[in-house]
PDB file of C-alpha atoms in Angstrom:
ATOM      1  CA  MET A   1     119.305  97.657 121.881  1.00 48.00           C
ATOM      2  CA  ARG A   2     115.932  96.500 123.414  1.00 55.00           C
ATOM      3  CA  SER A   3     115.440 100.237 122.937  1.00 70.00           C
ATOM      4  CA  LEU A   4     116.544  99.839 118.996  1.00 66.00           C
ATOM      5  CA  SER A   5     113.929  97.088 118.741  1.00 73.00           C
ATOM      6  CA  ARG A   6     111.009  99.229 120.641  1.00 75.00           C
ATOM      7  CA  VAL A   7     111.968 102.199 117.899  1.00 68.00           C
ATOM      8  CA  MET A   8     111.717  99.126 115.146  1.00 73.00           C
ATOM      9  CA  TYR A   9     108.556  98.168 116.211  1.00 78.00           C
ATOM     10  CA  SER A  10     106.180 101.712 117.447  1.00 88.00           C
ATOM     11  CA  LEU A  11     107.436 103.555 114.424  1.00 87.00           C
ATOM     12  CA  PRO A  12     105.361 102.036 112.362  1.00 90.00           C
ATOM     13  CA  LYS A  13     102.901 102.232 114.504  1.00 93.00           C
ATOM     14  CA  ALA A  14     103.130 105.863 114.660  1.00 93.00           C
ATOM     15  CA  LEU A  15     102.961 106.344 111.097  1.00 94.00           C
ATOM     16  CA  ASP A  16     100.108 104.478 110.539  1.00 95.00           C
ATOM     17  CA  ALA A  17      98.530 106.087 113.795  1.00 96.00           C
ATOM     18  CA  ASP A  18      98.509 109.170 111.841  1.00 96.00           C
ATOM     19  CA  LEU A  19      98.108 107.970 108.716  1.00 97.00           C
ATOM     20  CA  GLU A  20      94.594 107.160 110.384  1.00 97.00           C
ATOM     21  CA  ARG A  21      94.073 109.874 111.846  1.00 97.00           C
ATOM     22  CA  GLU A  22      94.688 112.604 109.019  1.00 97.00           C
ATOM     23  CA  GLN A  23      93.838 110.755 106.515  1.00 97.00           C
ATOM     24  CA  ARG A  24      92.088 107.858 107.264  1.00 97.00           C
ATOM     25  CA  MET A  25      94.031 104.932 105.242  1.00 97.00           C
ATOM     26  CA  SER A  26      96.123 102.985 106.847  1.00 97.00           C
ATOM     27  CA  LEU A  27      99.907 103.142 106.222  1.00 96.00           C
ATOM     28  CA  SER A  28      99.243  98.996 104.777  1.00 97.00           C
ATOM     29  CA  GLU A  29      96.916 101.328 101.981  1.00 98.00           C
ATOM     30  CA  TYR A  30      99.442 103.487 102.272  1.00 98.00           C
ATOM     31  CA  MET A  31     102.230 101.313 100.703  1.00 97.00           C
ATOM     32  CA  THR A  32      99.615  99.198  98.606  1.00 98.00           C
ATOM     33  CA  LEU A  33      99.102 102.613  96.774  1.00 98.00           C
ATOM     34  CA  VAL A  34     102.999 103.204  96.766  1.00 98.00           C
ATOM     35  CA  HIS A  35     104.318 100.010  95.320  1.00 98.00           C
ATOM     36  CA  LEU A  36     101.018 100.227  92.838  1.00 98.00           C
ATOM     37  CA  SER A  37     102.149 103.992  91.568  1.00 98.00           C
ATOM     38  CA  GLU A  38     105.685 102.830  90.854  1.00 97.00           C
ATOM     39  CA  ALA A  39     105.219  99.522  89.245  1.00 96.00           C
ATOM     40  CA  SER A  40     104.669  99.586  85.615  1.00 93.00           C
ATOM     41  CA  CYS A  41     101.380 100.478  83.564  1.00 94.00           C
ATOM     42  CA  ARG A  42     100.879 100.726  87.570  1.00 97.00           C
ATOM     43  CA  ALA A  43      99.950  97.196  88.101  1.00 97.00           C
ATOM     44  CA  MET A  44     101.014  94.424  89.838  1.00 97.00           C
ATOM     45  CA  ARG A  45     100.637  91.000  90.374  1.00 96.00           C
ATOM     46  CA  MET A  46      98.666  89.987  93.261  1.00 96.00           C
ATOM     47  CA  SER A  47     101.045  87.838  94.653  1.00 95.00           C
ATOM     48  CA  GLU A  48     104.114  90.351  93.919  1.00 96.00           C
ATOM     49  CA  LEU A  49     101.987  93.179  95.629  1.00 97.00           C
ATOM     50  CA  ALA A  50     101.960  91.031  98.944  1.00 97.00           C
ATOM     51  CA  GLU A  51     104.892  89.845  98.989  1.00 96.00           C
ATOM     52  CA  ALA A  52     106.895  94.531  98.478  1.00 96.00           C
ATOM     53  CA  CYS A  53     104.213  94.835 101.324  1.00 96.00           C
ATOM     54  CA  SER A  54     104.908  92.277 103.625  1.00 93.00           C
ATOM     55  CA  LEU A  55     101.686  90.635 103.883  1.00 95.00           C
ATOM     56  CA  SER A  56     100.123  87.287 103.308  1.00 96.00           C
ATOM     57  CA  LEU A  57      98.022  87.499 100.052  1.00 94.00           C
ATOM     58  CA  SER A  58      94.629  86.889 102.262  1.00 96.00           C
ATOM     59  CA  GLY A  59      95.647  90.170 104.005  1.00 96.00           C
ATOM     60  CA  MET A  60      96.944  91.977 100.662  1.00 97.00           C
ATOM     61  CA  THR A  61      93.753  91.097  98.898  1.00 96.00           C
ATOM     62  CA  HIS A  62      91.591  92.377 102.510  1.00 97.00           C
ATOM     63  CA  ILE A  63      93.802  95.542 101.670  1.00 98.00           C
ATOM     64  CA  VAL A  64      92.994  95.534  98.134  1.00 98.00           C
ATOM     65  CA  THR A  65      89.030  94.677  98.532  1.00 97.00           C
ATOM     66  CA  ARG A  66      88.323  97.419 100.889  1.00 97.00           C
ATOM     67  CA  LEU A  67      90.699 100.297  97.896  1.00 98.00           C
ATOM     68  CA  GLN A  68      89.081  98.563  95.216  1.00 98.00           C
ATOM     69  CA  SER A  69      85.497  99.341  97.218  1.00 98.00           C
ATOM     70  CA  GLN A  70      86.754 103.312  97.186  1.00 98.00           C
ATOM     71  CA  GLY A  71      87.561 103.468  93.792  1.00 98.00           C
ATOM     72  CA  LEU A  72      91.431 103.307  94.232  1.00 98.00           C
ATOM     73  CA  VAL A  73      92.108 100.404  93.228  1.00 98.00           C
ATOM     74  CA  GLU A  74      90.669  98.083  90.545  1.00 98.00           C
ATOM     75  CA  ARG A  75      91.188  94.661  90.074  1.00 96.00           C
ATOM     76  CA  VAL A  76      91.869  92.446  86.577  1.00 95.00           C
ATOM     77  CA  ARG A  77      92.560  88.966  85.236  1.00 92.00           C
ATOM     78  CA  CYS A  78      96.410  88.194  84.267  1.00 88.00           C
ATOM     79  CA  GLU A  79      96.506  88.305  80.811  1.00 84.00           C
ATOM     80  CA  GLY A  80      98.212  85.135  79.668  1.00 79.00           C
ATOM     81  CA  ASP A  81      97.694  83.794  83.193  1.00 77.00           C
ATOM     82  CA  GLY A  82      93.018  82.649  83.545  1.00 74.00           C
ATOM     83  CA  ARG A  83      94.436  82.420  87.313  1.00 81.00           C
ATOM     84  CA  GLY A  84      96.481  84.833  88.169  1.00 88.00           C
ATOM     85  CA  TRP A  85      95.153  89.042  89.590  1.00 94.00           C
ATOM     86  CA  ASN A  86      96.456  92.259  88.574  1.00 96.00           C
ATOM     87  CA  ALA A  87      95.841  94.799  90.894  1.00 98.00           C
ATOM     88  CA  VAL A  88      95.873  98.082  89.720  1.00 98.00           C
ATOM     89  CA  LEU A  89      95.807 101.202  90.170  1.00 98.00           C
ATOM     90  CA  THR A  90      92.586 103.933  88.974  1.00 98.00           C
ATOM     91  CA  GLU A  91      93.202 107.884  88.691  1.00 98.00           C
ATOM     92  CA  ALA A  92      91.605 108.085  91.667  1.00 98.00           C
ATOM     93  CA  GLY A  93      93.985 106.404  93.583  1.00 98.00           C
ATOM     94  CA  PHE A  94      96.707 107.516  92.597  1.00 98.00           C
ATOM     95  CA  ALA A  95      95.543 110.946  93.415  1.00 98.00           C
ATOM     96  CA  ARG A  96      94.117 110.023  96.479  1.00 98.00           C
ATOM     97  CA  LEU A  97      98.510 109.238  96.985  1.00 98.00           C
ATOM     98  CA  ASN A  98      98.950 112.812  95.730  1.00 97.00           C
ATOM     99  CA  GLU A  99      96.914 113.829  98.842  1.00 97.00           C
ATOM    100  CA  ALA A 100      98.635 111.323 101.462  1.00 97.00           C
ATOM    101  CA  TRP A 101     101.650 111.840 100.895  1.00 96.00           C
ATOM    102  CA  PRO A 102     102.454 114.881 102.765  1.00 97.00           C
ATOM    103  CA  THR A 103     100.434 113.263 105.909  1.00 96.00           C
ATOM    104  CA  ASN A 104     103.377 110.395 105.622  1.00 95.00           C
ATOM    105  CA  LEU A 105     106.148 112.592 104.594  1.00 94.00           C
ATOM    106  CA  ASN A 106     105.336 115.035 107.405  1.00 95.00           C
ATOM    107  CA  SER A 107     105.281 111.960 110.215  1.00 95.00           C
ATOM    108  CA  ILE A 108     108.031 110.723 109.089  1.00 90.00           C
ATOM    109  CA  ARG A 109     110.304 113.972 109.326  1.00 89.00           C
ATOM    110  CA  ARG A 110     108.202 114.239 113.076  1.00 91.00           C
ATOM    111  CA  ARG A 111     108.793 110.758 114.218  1.00 88.00           C
ATOM    112  CA  LEU A 112     112.458 109.604 112.875  1.00 83.00           C
ATOM    113  CA  LEU A 113     114.397 112.439 111.346  1.00 82.00           C
ATOM    114  CA  ASP A 114     113.976 115.224 113.569  1.00 84.00           C
ATOM    115  CA  HIS A 115     115.441 113.506 116.175  1.00 81.00           C
ATOM    116  CA  LEU A 116     118.904 112.436 114.156  1.00 80.00           C
ATOM    117  CA  GLY A 117     120.408 115.787 114.407  1.00 78.00           C
ATOM    118  CA  GLY A 118     123.925 116.004 113.298  1.00 76.00           C
ATOM    119  CA  MET A 119     123.891 112.631 111.725  1.00 77.00           C
ATOM    120  CA  ASP A 120     125.287 112.079 108.304  1.00 80.00           C
ATOM    121  CA  LEU A 121     121.765 111.158 106.483  1.00 78.00           C
ATOM    122  CA  GLY A 122     122.705 110.461 103.127  1.00 83.00           C
ATOM    123  CA  LEU A 123     124.850 107.865 105.131  1.00 85.00           C
ATOM    124  CA  LEU A 124     122.122 106.684 106.906  1.00 79.00           C
ATOM    125  CA  ALA A 125     120.107 106.302 104.086  1.00 81.00           C
ATOM    126  CA  LYS A 126     122.896 104.081 101.985  1.00 86.00           C
ATOM    127  CA  ALA A 127     122.498 102.068 104.832  1.00 84.00           C
ATOM    128  CA  PHE A 128     118.924 101.238 104.870  1.00 79.00           C
ATOM    129  CA  GLY A 129     119.272 100.636 101.273  1.00 83.00           C
ATOM    130  CA  ASP A 130     122.340  98.084 101.624  1.00 86.00           C
ATOM    131  CA  VAL A 131     120.227  96.833 104.185  1.00 84.00           C
ATOM    132  CA  ALA A 132     116.834  96.681 102.184  1.00 75.00           C
ATOM    133  CA  THR A 133     118.669  94.749  99.649  1.00 76.00           C
TER     134      THR A 133
END
């Protein structure tokens, strides 16, 4: 069990390092772009985005501020609720995500999937999906 916990801790760090080295983007920034790309109108309330990325609201604010400075995300007031903010993926952000996803996919393959040998990947995917819900 100890080695499983080590893997669960080290895998995200390794994926982050690969993205940083090859794309100059953190895994948190990448996942922020992913969640926005999958959201309706490519927009999410900041608090919902923070929860989706397993970050605090202040942590998400820092990430969105960095992405905004690069023109990848915009912050827009929530309609009907002047207190809240939405993060909105820009076209440049979507293009940047398309540029970065092959690095992340290759990293996941190299660091995880290639080591699973004859394992039933469909069954593994279902198990991960069950855990996630």
